[in-house]
CSV table of C-alpha atoms in Angstrom, one decimal:
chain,number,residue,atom,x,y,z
A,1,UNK,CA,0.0,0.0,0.0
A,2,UNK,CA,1.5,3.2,-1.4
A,3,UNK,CA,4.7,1.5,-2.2
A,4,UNK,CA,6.8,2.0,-5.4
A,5,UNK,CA,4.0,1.2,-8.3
A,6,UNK,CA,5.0,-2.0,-10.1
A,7,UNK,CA,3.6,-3.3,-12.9
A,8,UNK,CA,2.1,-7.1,-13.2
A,9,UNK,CA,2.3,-8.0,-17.1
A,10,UNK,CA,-0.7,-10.9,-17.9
A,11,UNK,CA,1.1,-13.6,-19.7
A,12,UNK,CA,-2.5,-14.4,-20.9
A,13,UNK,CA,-2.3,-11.8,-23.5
A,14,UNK,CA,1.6,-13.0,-24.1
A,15,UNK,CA,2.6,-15.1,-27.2
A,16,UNK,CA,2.6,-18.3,-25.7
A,17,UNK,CA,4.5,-20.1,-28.9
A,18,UNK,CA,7.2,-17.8,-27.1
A,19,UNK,CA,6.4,-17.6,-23.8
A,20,UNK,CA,10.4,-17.7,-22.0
A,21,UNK,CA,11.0,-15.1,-24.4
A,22,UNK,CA,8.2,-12.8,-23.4
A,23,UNK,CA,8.8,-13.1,-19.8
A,24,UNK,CA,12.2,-12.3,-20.2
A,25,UNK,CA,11.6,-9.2,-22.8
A,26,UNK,CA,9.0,-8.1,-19.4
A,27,UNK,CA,12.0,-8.6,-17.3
A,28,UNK,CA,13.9,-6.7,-18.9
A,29,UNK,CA,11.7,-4.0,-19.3
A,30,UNK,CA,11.3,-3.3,-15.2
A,31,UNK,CA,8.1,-5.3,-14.8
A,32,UNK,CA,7.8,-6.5,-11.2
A,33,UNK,CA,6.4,-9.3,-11.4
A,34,UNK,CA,4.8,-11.7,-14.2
A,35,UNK,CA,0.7,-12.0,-13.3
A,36,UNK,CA,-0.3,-15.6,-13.7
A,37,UNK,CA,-4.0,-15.8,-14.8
A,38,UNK,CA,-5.6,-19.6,-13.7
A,39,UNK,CA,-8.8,-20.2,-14.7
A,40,UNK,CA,-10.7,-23.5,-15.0
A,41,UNK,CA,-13.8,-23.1,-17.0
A,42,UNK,CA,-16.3,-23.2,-14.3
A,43,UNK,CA,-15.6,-20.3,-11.6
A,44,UNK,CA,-15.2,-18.3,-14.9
A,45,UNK,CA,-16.4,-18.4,-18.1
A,46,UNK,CA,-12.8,-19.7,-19.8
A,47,UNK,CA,-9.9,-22.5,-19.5
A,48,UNK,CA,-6.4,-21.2,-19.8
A,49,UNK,CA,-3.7,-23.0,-17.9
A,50,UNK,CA,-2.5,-25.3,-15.0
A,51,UNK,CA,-0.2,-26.3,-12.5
A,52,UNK,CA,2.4,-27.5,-15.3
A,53,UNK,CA,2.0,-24.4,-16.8
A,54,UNK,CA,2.9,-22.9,-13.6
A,55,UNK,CA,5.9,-25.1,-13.0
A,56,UNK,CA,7.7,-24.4,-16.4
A,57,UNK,CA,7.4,-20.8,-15.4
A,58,UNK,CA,8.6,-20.8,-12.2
A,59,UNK,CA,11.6,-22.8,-14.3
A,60,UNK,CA,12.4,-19.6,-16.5
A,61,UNK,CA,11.3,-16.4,-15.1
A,62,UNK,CA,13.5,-14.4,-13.4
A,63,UNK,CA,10.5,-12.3,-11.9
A,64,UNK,CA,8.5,-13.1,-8.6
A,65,UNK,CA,5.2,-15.1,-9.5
A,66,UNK,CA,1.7,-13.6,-9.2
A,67,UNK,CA,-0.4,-16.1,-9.5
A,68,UNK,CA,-4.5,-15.3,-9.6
A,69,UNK,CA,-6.3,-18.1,-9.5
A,70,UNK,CA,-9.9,-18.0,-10.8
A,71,UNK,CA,-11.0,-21.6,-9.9
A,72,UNK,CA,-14.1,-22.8,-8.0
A,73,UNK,CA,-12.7,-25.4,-5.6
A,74,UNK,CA,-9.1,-23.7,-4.2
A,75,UNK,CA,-9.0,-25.4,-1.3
A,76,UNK,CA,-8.7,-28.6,-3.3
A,77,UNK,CA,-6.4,-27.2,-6.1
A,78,UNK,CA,-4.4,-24.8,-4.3
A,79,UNK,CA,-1.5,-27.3,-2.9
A,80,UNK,CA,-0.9,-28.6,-6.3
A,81,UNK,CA,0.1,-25.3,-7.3
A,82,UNK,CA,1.6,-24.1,-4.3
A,83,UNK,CA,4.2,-26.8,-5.0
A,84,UNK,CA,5.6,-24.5,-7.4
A,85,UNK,CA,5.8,-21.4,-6.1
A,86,UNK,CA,7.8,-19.8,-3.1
A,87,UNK,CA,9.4,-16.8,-1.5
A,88,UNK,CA,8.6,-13.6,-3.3
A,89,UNK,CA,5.6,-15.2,-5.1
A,90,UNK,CA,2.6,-14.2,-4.5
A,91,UNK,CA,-1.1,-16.5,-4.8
A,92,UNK,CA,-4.4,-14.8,-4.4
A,93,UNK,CA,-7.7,-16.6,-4.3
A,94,UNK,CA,-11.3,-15.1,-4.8
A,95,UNK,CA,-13.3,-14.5,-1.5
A,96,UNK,CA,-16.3,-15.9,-4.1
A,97,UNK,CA,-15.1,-19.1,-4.6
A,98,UNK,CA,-14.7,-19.8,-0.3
A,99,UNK,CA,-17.2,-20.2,2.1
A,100,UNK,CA,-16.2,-17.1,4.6
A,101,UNK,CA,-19.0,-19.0,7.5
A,102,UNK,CA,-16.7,-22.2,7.4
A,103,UNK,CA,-13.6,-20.6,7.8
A,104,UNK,CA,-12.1,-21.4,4.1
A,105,UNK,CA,-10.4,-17.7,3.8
A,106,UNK,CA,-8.2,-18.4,6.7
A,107,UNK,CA,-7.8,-22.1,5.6
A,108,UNK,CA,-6.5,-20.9,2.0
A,109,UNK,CA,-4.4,-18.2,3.5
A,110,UNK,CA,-2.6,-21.0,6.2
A,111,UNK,CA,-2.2,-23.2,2.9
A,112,UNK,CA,-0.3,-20.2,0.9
A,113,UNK,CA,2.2,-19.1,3.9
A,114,UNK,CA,2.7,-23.2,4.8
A,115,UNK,CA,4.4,-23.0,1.3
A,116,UNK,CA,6.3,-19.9,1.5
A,117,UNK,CA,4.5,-17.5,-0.4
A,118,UNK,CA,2.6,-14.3,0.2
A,119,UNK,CA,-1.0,-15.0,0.1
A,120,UNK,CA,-3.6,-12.8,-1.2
A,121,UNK,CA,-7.5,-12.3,-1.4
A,122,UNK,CA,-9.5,-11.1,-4.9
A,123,UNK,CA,-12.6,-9.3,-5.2
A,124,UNK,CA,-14.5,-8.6,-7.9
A,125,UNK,CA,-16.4,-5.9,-8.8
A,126,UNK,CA,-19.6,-6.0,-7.1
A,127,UNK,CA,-17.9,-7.6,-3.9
A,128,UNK,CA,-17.1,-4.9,-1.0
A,129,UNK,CA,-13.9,-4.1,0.1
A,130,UNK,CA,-15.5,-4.4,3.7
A,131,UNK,CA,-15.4,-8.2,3.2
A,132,UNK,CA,-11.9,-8.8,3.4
A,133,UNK,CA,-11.5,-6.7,6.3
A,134,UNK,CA,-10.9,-9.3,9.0
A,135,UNK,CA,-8.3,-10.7,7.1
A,136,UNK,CA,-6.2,-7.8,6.3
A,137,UNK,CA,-3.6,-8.4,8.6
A,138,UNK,CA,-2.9,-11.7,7.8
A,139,UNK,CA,-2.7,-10.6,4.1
A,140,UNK,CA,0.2,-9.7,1.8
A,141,UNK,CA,-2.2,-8.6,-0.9
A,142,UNK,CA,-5.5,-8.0,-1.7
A,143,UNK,CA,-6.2,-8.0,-5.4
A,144,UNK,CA,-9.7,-5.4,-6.7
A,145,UNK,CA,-10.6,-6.7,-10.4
A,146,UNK,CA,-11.4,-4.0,-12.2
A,147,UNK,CA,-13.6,-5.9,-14.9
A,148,UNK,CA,-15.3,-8.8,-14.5
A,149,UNK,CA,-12.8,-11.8,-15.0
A,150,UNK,CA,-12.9,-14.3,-17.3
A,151,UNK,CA,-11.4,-12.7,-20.4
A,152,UNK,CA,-8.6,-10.1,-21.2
A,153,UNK,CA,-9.6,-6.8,-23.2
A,154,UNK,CA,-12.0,-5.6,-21.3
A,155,UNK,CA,-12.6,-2.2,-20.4
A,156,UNK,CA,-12.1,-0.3,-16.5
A,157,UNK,CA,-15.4,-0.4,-15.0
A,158,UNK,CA,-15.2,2.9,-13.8
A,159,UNK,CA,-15.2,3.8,-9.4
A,160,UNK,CA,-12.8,1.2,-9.0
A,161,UNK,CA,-10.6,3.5,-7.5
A,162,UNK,CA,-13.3,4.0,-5.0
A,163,UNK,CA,-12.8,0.5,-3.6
A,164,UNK,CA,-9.5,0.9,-3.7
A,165,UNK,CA,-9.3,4.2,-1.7
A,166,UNK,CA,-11.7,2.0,1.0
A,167,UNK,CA,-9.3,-0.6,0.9
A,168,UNK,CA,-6.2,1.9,1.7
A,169,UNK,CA,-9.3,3.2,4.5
A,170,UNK,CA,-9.6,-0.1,6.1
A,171,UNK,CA,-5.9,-1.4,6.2
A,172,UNK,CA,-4.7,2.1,8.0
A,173,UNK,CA,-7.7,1.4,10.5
A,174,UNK,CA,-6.3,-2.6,10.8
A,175,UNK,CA,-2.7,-0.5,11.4
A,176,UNK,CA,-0.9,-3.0,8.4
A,177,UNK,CA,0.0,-2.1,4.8
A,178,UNK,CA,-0.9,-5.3,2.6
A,179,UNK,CA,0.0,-4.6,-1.1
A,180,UNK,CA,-2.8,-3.2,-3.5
A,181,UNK,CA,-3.5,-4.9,-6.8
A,182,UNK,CA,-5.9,-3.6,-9.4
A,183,UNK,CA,-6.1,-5.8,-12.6
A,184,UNK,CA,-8.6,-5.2,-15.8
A,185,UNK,CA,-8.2,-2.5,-18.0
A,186,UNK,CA,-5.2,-0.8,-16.6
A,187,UNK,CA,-3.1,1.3,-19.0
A,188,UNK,CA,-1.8,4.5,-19.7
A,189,UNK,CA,-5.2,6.2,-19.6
A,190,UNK,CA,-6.7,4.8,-16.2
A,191,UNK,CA,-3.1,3.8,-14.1
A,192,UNK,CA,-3.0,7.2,-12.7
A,193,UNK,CA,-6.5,6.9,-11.5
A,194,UNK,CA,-5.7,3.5,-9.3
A,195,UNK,CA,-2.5,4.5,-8.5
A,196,UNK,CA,-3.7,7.8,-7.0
A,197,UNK,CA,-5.9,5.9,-4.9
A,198,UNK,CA,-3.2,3.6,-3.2
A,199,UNK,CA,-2.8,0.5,-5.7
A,200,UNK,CA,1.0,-0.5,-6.1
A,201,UNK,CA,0.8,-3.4,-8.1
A,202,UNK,CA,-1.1,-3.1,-11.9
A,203,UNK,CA,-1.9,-5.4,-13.7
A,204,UNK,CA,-1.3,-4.9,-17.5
A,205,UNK,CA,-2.5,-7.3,-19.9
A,206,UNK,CA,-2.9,-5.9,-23.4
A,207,UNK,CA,-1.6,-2.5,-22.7
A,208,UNK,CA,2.3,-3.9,-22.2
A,209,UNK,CA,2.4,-7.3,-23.8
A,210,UNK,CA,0.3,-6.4,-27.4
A,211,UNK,CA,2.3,-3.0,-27.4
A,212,UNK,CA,4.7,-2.1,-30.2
A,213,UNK,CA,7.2,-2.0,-27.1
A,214,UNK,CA,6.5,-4.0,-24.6
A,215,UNK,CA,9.1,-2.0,-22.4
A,216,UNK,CA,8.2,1.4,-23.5
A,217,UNK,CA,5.1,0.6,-22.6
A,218,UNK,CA,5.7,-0.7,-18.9
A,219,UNK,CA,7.8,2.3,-18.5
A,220,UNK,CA,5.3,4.6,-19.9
A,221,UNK,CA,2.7,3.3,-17.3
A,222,UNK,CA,5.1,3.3,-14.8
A,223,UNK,CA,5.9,6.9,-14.8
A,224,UNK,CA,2.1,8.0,-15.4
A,225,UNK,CA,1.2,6.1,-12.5
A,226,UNK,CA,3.7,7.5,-10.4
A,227,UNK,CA,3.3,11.6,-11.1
A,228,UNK,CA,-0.9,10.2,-10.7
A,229,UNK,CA,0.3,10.0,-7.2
A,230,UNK,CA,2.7,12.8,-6.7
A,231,UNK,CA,-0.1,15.3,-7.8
A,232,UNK,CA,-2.4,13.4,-5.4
């Protein structure tokens, strides 16, 4: 929260023919970490990839592991991909897919630290910030979607900075400093906007990896995001 804005690059909009190649070229270009999207066809509407996947990354990239997994049954899935990640990575589940009344949340978040990694919760974007509030402090991230996930392309739904101003409201009150992702429609034109609000980690999907210059553009967003804040 209100650390040095780093940006996520989504391999899903990536040239997965070159994949190594793409994460390094994001590498390269100051990216600060490479944003893993799982999903599994049922908690959203598309099938991307899976633990292999996730293991030949973890083989190649150079970057810390962000890896968002959109999946129905996390409890169940989550230690065959938390055999492939560690310190520095981070895994965020959705607060949608876990039954808060049975204690899941907590359950998920033992799972991720059991394995080394920094464990985060996602909302998206008709679920309050409010809900993740008793778990803020156990928390290395909490991940605000700002589209509805499922697909890459999509526009910012607009007054997501809202939730992630009350986000930044709620951690100060819970006297901890978790990091704040926003992913969906982040570029050039609406990174000031999140970042102004308190997000430090942004999730870039078509704006960095279909760009002429992939590192241009990470820079680009980089330094937009930034002055967002300094004029703040």
């Amino acid at each position: 929260m209100f650390g040095p804005v780093k940006i996520a690059p989504s391999i899903l909009s990536a040239d997965f023919m070159n994949m190594e190649r793409d994460v390094e070229l994001i590498t390269e270009g100051g990216a600060g970490y490479v944003h893993v999207d799982v999903m599994d066809g049922h908690f959203v509407p598309n099938l991307t990839i899976g633990v292999p996947f996730v293991q030949g990354l973890k083989r190649v990239s150079r970057l810390p592991l962000d890896v968002h997994l959109m999946i129905s049954n996390p409890l169940t899935q989550l230690p065959w991909y938390l055999e492939h990640v560690g310190a520095g990575d981070l895994v965020t589940v959705h607060v949608e897919a876990l039954d808060l009344a049975a204690d899941e949340a907590w359950r998920a978040i033992e799972l991720i630290h059991e394995a080394g990694a920094g464990a985060g919760l996602v909302l998206k974007p008709d679920t309050e910030a409010d809900v993740v509030a008793p778990y803020l402090p156990q928390l290395e991230m909490v991940l605000a979607m700002s589209v509805y996930p499922g697909f890459s392309g999509q526009s910012y739904i607009e007054g997501t900075e809202g939730k992630v101003a009350r986000l930044v409201e709620l951690s100060r009150e819970a006297g901890v400093a978790p990091l704040l992702e926003v992913d969906g429609g982040i570029g050039l034109a609406t990174a000031g906007r999140v970042a102004a609000a308190g997000a430090d980690v942004l999730v870039c999907g078509n704006a960095v990896m279909k760009a002429e210059d992939p590192q241009a553009a990470i820079r680009d967003i980089t330094a937009a995001a930034e002055a967002a804040r300094e004029e703040a």
